[in-house]
Every structure is written in C-alpha cells, then in structure tokens.
C-alpha cells in the first residue's frame, strides 16, 4: 500500500494502475477510521482492481460551531486499518494546497439536501458535494463506496453524480456496521464515555421498534413519527434534533397510511444529541 499527500504523485500512480479492463474503486473518508470504514474498503477490494482511500477532514462541510478543530486525526492508525482491509492507495492531501486548487468548484447539492439534516447544517451538503466532486475529478474512479449510515449523504452524492457526472462513478451503498447492541459505528462515538456508548444503543432500538410497527402495516406516518419521538425521548437520555419518516428516494416526509411495500422504500431517520455529541442513524423499511 502506498500513501500520497500530493495530487501529482497520486495521479502518476493512478496512470500506471488504470489499464483497459481494470477498475479503480474509491472510498472517501475523514479518517478516524473504524470497522464501518473498513467494511467500505473490503467491499471495494472485492469488486475493484485498485482501491483508493482518501483521508481528508473536509473543512467545507463543518459549520462554524461544529467540531472541525477537535475532529480526531491519526494518519498512522488509519493507514494500518486501510492496509488490513485491502487498500492499495491512501490519499491524504495537504489541506492548504488541496483546497487552493482551481479545479475545486462549487457543486450545489441536489434539492434533497433540504430535508433531514439539511435545515440543521446549513451549507453542509454543498461542502460535501464540492469536495467529493473534487476527488472524483482527480481520481476518476469507476466505483465509489458510501455508507448507508449517512443515508442522506449517500442519496445526495448519488443524485449529484447522476446530474453532474453522467452517472460515473457508480455509487455503491454499503450497509451500516454496528457495535454490539446496535449503535452505528461512528468516528464521533469516541467522544462518548463507555457508559454513554452503552446507553446510546437505545437509538437503534427506537428505530427498529418503529420499523416493526410499519412492517405490521397498520400505522400512519404521523403515528410512526410520534412513536419514534416518544421512544427517543424516553428516559431523557437524548435531546432529539429531528425524528422523521420519509420517502427513501426523495427524502420527503411521508403522510397518510404507510405501506411497508411502498415503491422506493421508507427511511426512518433521526439526529440526537447525547452529552453534546451529535449522533445520526437510520433504518430502511
Ligand atoms: P466519514 O469518515 O464519517 O466521513 O465517513 C466516510 C464514509 O464511511 C461515509 O461513506 C460513511 O457513510 C461511511 N461510514 C461511516 N460510518 C459507517 C458505518 N458505521 N457503517 C458503514 N459505513 C460507515
């Protein structure tokens, strides 16, 4: 496995790797890697000839009051995880030079940014699309792997790729990897004490309780939303930012009776604060 910090040396290496019939897979990350990220790399390894992992804490996607400065950074530990999961190339660009490149342009996020996390993180998805498009232009992958843990991000990137890049790379969704008990793995979980981490499993239990009700086929969207909120607020552990039941493609909040076999699917999604740490999670029906 090779590590690159500069675009020019990365591209020279990719030129050698990119031969007819050989595919390049790309896994974008912000580092502080865990087994969720490793799963993305393993999936890429299984279907691509060359696997590129980027490690870049993207300042464009953080709001002024968010955790950019304290976001965990440890390139050596991350490189070990990448190697073990089967990456060939780690690209960890120097932020200053990378952000100054002329090819970094604004790519407005598609309209589905306005739902779920959107209103609470103004500018966030525009920051994500700008940097992901920048990586796509530099790496020119055939496939790119995104976790369903960040379901809205996956859909935003899928739409952006269709609209701006004619559907290349193909965006491959990877199911959420969870800790024992169900808490979705996240780099931000390390802000939580072990006790809090254990208590946070209630988040996943709330989502799956609502999924069971929807699967029973006898519930309206309003009832499902109320139930989700009640489950999340029980015991006063979480401060709920939003709790939503939405169309899994458009991300529009649903209304009326829910059909568990609905075309396009249903996503049950929420964001909560636990001791000042923001957690998001979702399940699909
Ligand atoms: P991040 O480093 O948080 O920007 O995440 C990089 C990629 O890893 C994104 O596509 C995430 O959705 C994905 N990811 C993060 N946590 C998980 C998880 N627990 N399971 C699956 N994918 C994940």
XYZ file of C-alpha atoms and ligand atoms in Angstrom:
308
model
C 0.000 0.000 0.000
C 1.251 3.476 -0.869
C 0.446 6.777 0.812
C 0.307 10.013 -1.193
C -0.028 13.580 0.037
C 0.138 15.310 -3.337
C -2.196 15.216 -6.311
C 0.623 14.982 -8.893
C 2.250 11.871 -7.407
C -1.144 10.238 -6.820
C -2.131 10.813 -10.432
C 1.168 9.383 -11.729
C 0.477 6.224 -9.720
C -3.139 6.036 -10.947
C -1.978 6.384 -14.540
C 0.012 3.188 -14.088
C -2.935 1.426 -12.382
C -5.577 2.442 -14.927
C -5.294 -0.067 -17.754
C -8.115 -1.276 -20.040
C -10.442 -3.625 -18.208
C -9.067 -2.683 -14.789
C -11.306 -0.824 -12.347
C -10.499 1.828 -9.764
C -12.633 1.873 -6.599
C -12.755 4.914 -4.328
C -13.619 5.168 -0.627
C -13.772 8.779 0.649
C -13.326 9.213 4.414
C -12.432 11.831 7.002
C -10.139 9.447 8.860
C -10.509 8.291 12.491
C -11.294 5.013 10.815
C -13.285 2.181 12.378
C -14.783 -1.051 11.169
C -17.545 0.772 9.273
C -14.906 2.379 7.051
C -13.016 -0.942 6.836
C -16.195 -2.563 5.502
C -16.343 0.003 2.683
C -12.720 -0.787 1.829
C -13.362 -4.545 1.927
C -16.339 -4.124 -0.437
C -14.183 -2.080 -2.799
C -11.422 -4.699 -2.565
C -13.912 -7.431 -3.536
C -15.046 -5.662 -6.717
C -12.183 -3.414 -7.923
C -8.581 -3.920 -9.078
C -7.231 -0.792 -7.405
C -8.685 0.594 -4.168
C -8.047 4.231 -3.285
C -8.993 5.538 0.181
C -8.948 9.279 0.796
C -8.402 10.648 4.277
C -9.323 14.288 4.496
C -11.155 16.217 7.204
C -13.188 18.446 4.916
C -13.487 21.928 6.447
C -16.155 22.897 3.873
C -18.708 20.560 5.444
C -18.364 21.795 9.041
C -20.473 24.649 10.399
C -18.811 27.427 12.462
C -19.996 25.881 15.749
C -19.145 22.279 14.820
C -16.226 20.040 15.834
C -13.707 20.689 12.992
C -10.810 21.590 15.319
C -11.301 18.646 17.675
C -12.188 16.061 14.991
C -9.856 13.071 15.696
C -6.826 12.760 13.367
C -4.343 9.840 13.373
C -2.900 9.031 9.955
C -0.653 6.181 11.153
C -3.538 4.284 12.798
C -5.769 4.967 9.783
C -3.117 3.666 7.377
C -2.933 0.383 9.341
C -6.701 -0.103 9.022
C -6.585 0.694 5.293
C -3.772 -1.800 4.708
C -5.516 -4.564 6.655
C -8.794 -4.007 4.788
C -7.041 -4.270 1.427
C -6.474 -0.702 0.176
C -3.737 -0.144 -2.424
C -3.522 3.616 -2.137
C -4.170 6.101 0.651
C -4.552 9.689 -0.481
C -4.261 12.162 2.402
C -3.875 15.558 0.711
C -2.259 18.534 2.413
C -5.338 20.685 3.186
C -3.925 24.078 2.145
C -2.754 23.081 -1.337
C -5.738 20.797 -1.913
C -8.289 23.493 -1.090
C -6.482 26.089 -3.218
C -6.649 24.043 -6.444
C -8.576 25.757 -9.255
C -10.476 22.570 -10.018
C -12.220 22.811 -6.631
C -15.506 24.451 -7.611
C -18.897 24.805 -6.008
C -21.261 21.976 -6.927
C -24.631 22.848 -5.387
C -26.082 19.820 -3.625
C -29.315 18.464 -5.153
C -32.670 19.612 -3.664
C -32.914 16.606 -1.384
C -30.401 18.388 0.828
C -33.286 20.430 2.248
C -34.710 17.558 4.311
C -33.488 15.677 7.428
C -30.047 17.056 8.437
C -30.185 19.891 5.858
C -32.016 22.572 7.855
C -29.795 21.944 10.907
C -26.498 22.024 9.000
C -26.717 24.923 6.526
C -24.071 24.577 3.796
C -23.071 21.093 4.930
C -24.137 19.149 1.839
C -22.763 21.823 -0.513
C -19.424 21.339 1.266
C -19.710 17.575 0.820
C -20.578 17.732 -2.894
C -17.800 20.267 -3.614
C -15.110 18.076 -2.087
C -16.443 14.727 -3.357
C -16.682 16.157 -6.900
C -13.097 17.449 -6.493
C -11.933 13.935 -5.542
C -13.928 12.391 -8.409
C -12.221 14.694 -10.952
C -8.754 13.923 -9.548
C -9.125 10.155 -9.056
C -11.666 9.368 -11.835
C -12.900 6.181 -10.117
C -15.187 3.638 -11.773
C -16.957 2.867 -8.489
C -17.282 4.894 -5.282
C -18.427 3.416 -1.959
C -20.631 5.252 0.551
C -22.081 4.070 3.855
C -25.831 3.944 4.440
C -25.095 5.213 7.951
C -25.103 8.665 6.311
C -28.166 7.866 4.237
C -28.891 11.436 3.115
C -25.258 11.923 2.086
C -25.449 8.719 0.022
C -28.579 9.972 -1.781
C -27.143 13.479 -2.299
C -23.978 12.012 -3.828
C -25.958 9.558 -5.959
C -28.039 12.443 -7.363
C -25.040 14.733 -7.804
C -23.189 12.003 -9.711
C -26.179 11.416 -11.975
C -26.677 15.138 -12.671
C -23.066 16.353 -12.902
C -21.045 13.302 -13.889
C -23.469 11.319 -16.084
C -23.634 8.526 -13.510
C -19.862 7.804 -13.342
C -18.580 6.606 -10.918
C -21.266 4.128 -9.945
C -22.211 4.865 -6.345
C -22.247 1.686 -4.269
C -24.177 1.799 -0.959
C -22.739 -0.208 1.958
C -24.975 -1.274 4.897
C -24.325 0.299 8.289
C -21.832 -1.515 10.501
C -22.945 -1.511 14.151
C -21.347 -2.122 17.509
C -22.686 -4.947 19.658
C -26.063 -3.711 20.855
C -26.727 -1.820 17.649
C -25.079 1.604 17.990
C -23.935 2.633 14.492
C -20.145 2.888 14.384
C -19.028 6.499 14.036
C -15.808 8.435 14.478
C -17.747 10.645 16.897
C -18.568 7.702 19.212
C -15.104 8.174 20.696
C -16.353 11.417 22.264
C -18.688 9.262 24.425
C -17.792 7.536 27.690
C -18.183 3.704 27.718
C -21.326 4.115 29.845
C -22.839 6.586 27.401
C -21.902 4.362 24.496
C -23.826 1.514 26.044
C -26.831 3.732 26.781
C -26.767 5.030 23.192
C -27.863 1.603 21.908
C -31.353 2.908 22.720
C -31.119 4.951 19.474
C -31.080 1.849 17.259
C -33.733 0.143 19.372
C -36.062 3.138 18.845
C -35.563 2.991 15.066
C -36.184 -0.749 14.866
C -39.269 -0.515 17.125
C -40.802 1.918 14.630
C -39.762 -0.292 11.712
C -41.606 -3.222 13.308
C -44.759 -1.109 13.619
C -44.529 -0.010 9.986
C -43.958 -3.584 8.845
C -47.101 -4.627 10.696
C -48.872 -2.490 8.053
C -51.292 -0.699 10.346
C -49.752 2.660 11.011
C -49.863 6.214 9.619
C -46.748 8.339 9.078
C -47.855 10.732 11.833
C -48.246 7.867 14.321
C -44.868 6.391 13.343
C -43.198 9.785 13.791
C -44.825 10.289 17.213
C -43.783 6.800 18.284
C -40.184 7.433 17.172
C -40.047 10.695 19.110
C -41.526 9.030 22.200
C -39.049 6.140 22.026
C -36.100 8.516 21.604
C -37.177 10.829 24.412
C -37.864 8.014 26.873
C -35.572 8.278 29.907
C -34.350 11.751 28.921
C -31.041 10.487 27.524
C -31.191 12.157 24.122
C -32.022 15.667 23.004
C -33.818 14.991 19.730
C -32.990 17.280 16.806
C -35.311 15.591 14.328
C -37.170 12.284 14.059
C -38.551 11.613 10.590
C -40.289 9.021 8.452
C -39.578 9.800 4.799
C -39.627 8.512 1.251
C -36.278 6.763 0.816
C -35.636 8.286 -2.629
C -36.891 11.880 -2.446
C -36.411 12.088 1.366
C -39.731 13.958 1.558
C -41.596 13.389 4.850
C -44.442 10.931 4.298
C -48.078 11.375 5.246
C -51.096 9.099 5.486
C -51.129 5.351 5.991
C -47.717 3.738 5.418
C -47.426 0.838 3.003
C -44.371 -1.223 4.064
C -44.016 -2.366 0.433
C -44.063 1.200 -0.873
C -42.125 1.747 -4.150
C -38.758 3.322 -3.445
C -38.923 2.374 0.240
C -39.197 4.233 3.515
C -36.367 5.628 5.621
C -36.762 6.146 9.372
C -34.092 8.666 10.355
C -33.160 10.784 13.348
C -30.478 13.032 14.796
C -29.969 13.330 18.540
C -27.537 14.962 20.934
C -26.021 12.953 23.754
C -23.817 14.960 26.145
C -23.166 17.465 23.332
C -22.216 14.808 20.761
C -24.455 14.705 17.703
C -25.441 11.218 16.549
C -27.371 10.305 13.405
C -28.806 6.964 12.406
C -31.466 5.465 10.190
C -33.057 2.200 9.129
C -34.751 1.353 5.850
C -38.110 -0.366 5.550
P -16.731 9.752 7.418
O -15.303 9.424 7.656
O -17.548 9.829 8.661
O -16.919 10.945 6.500
O -17.348 8.515 6.619
C -16.751 8.050 5.444
C -17.624 7.005 4.829
O -17.773 5.912 5.734
C -19.045 7.508 4.527
O -19.484 6.946 3.291
C -19.828 6.958 5.685
O -21.209 6.783 5.399
C -19.149 5.636 5.903
N -19.412 5.128 7.252
C -19.196 5.754 8.433
N -19.617 5.015 9.465
C -20.127 3.870 8.930
C -20.738 2.694 9.469
N -20.914 2.535 10.778
N -21.133 1.722 8.613
C -20.977 1.876 7.275
N -20.404 2.961 6.696
C -19.994 3.945 7.504
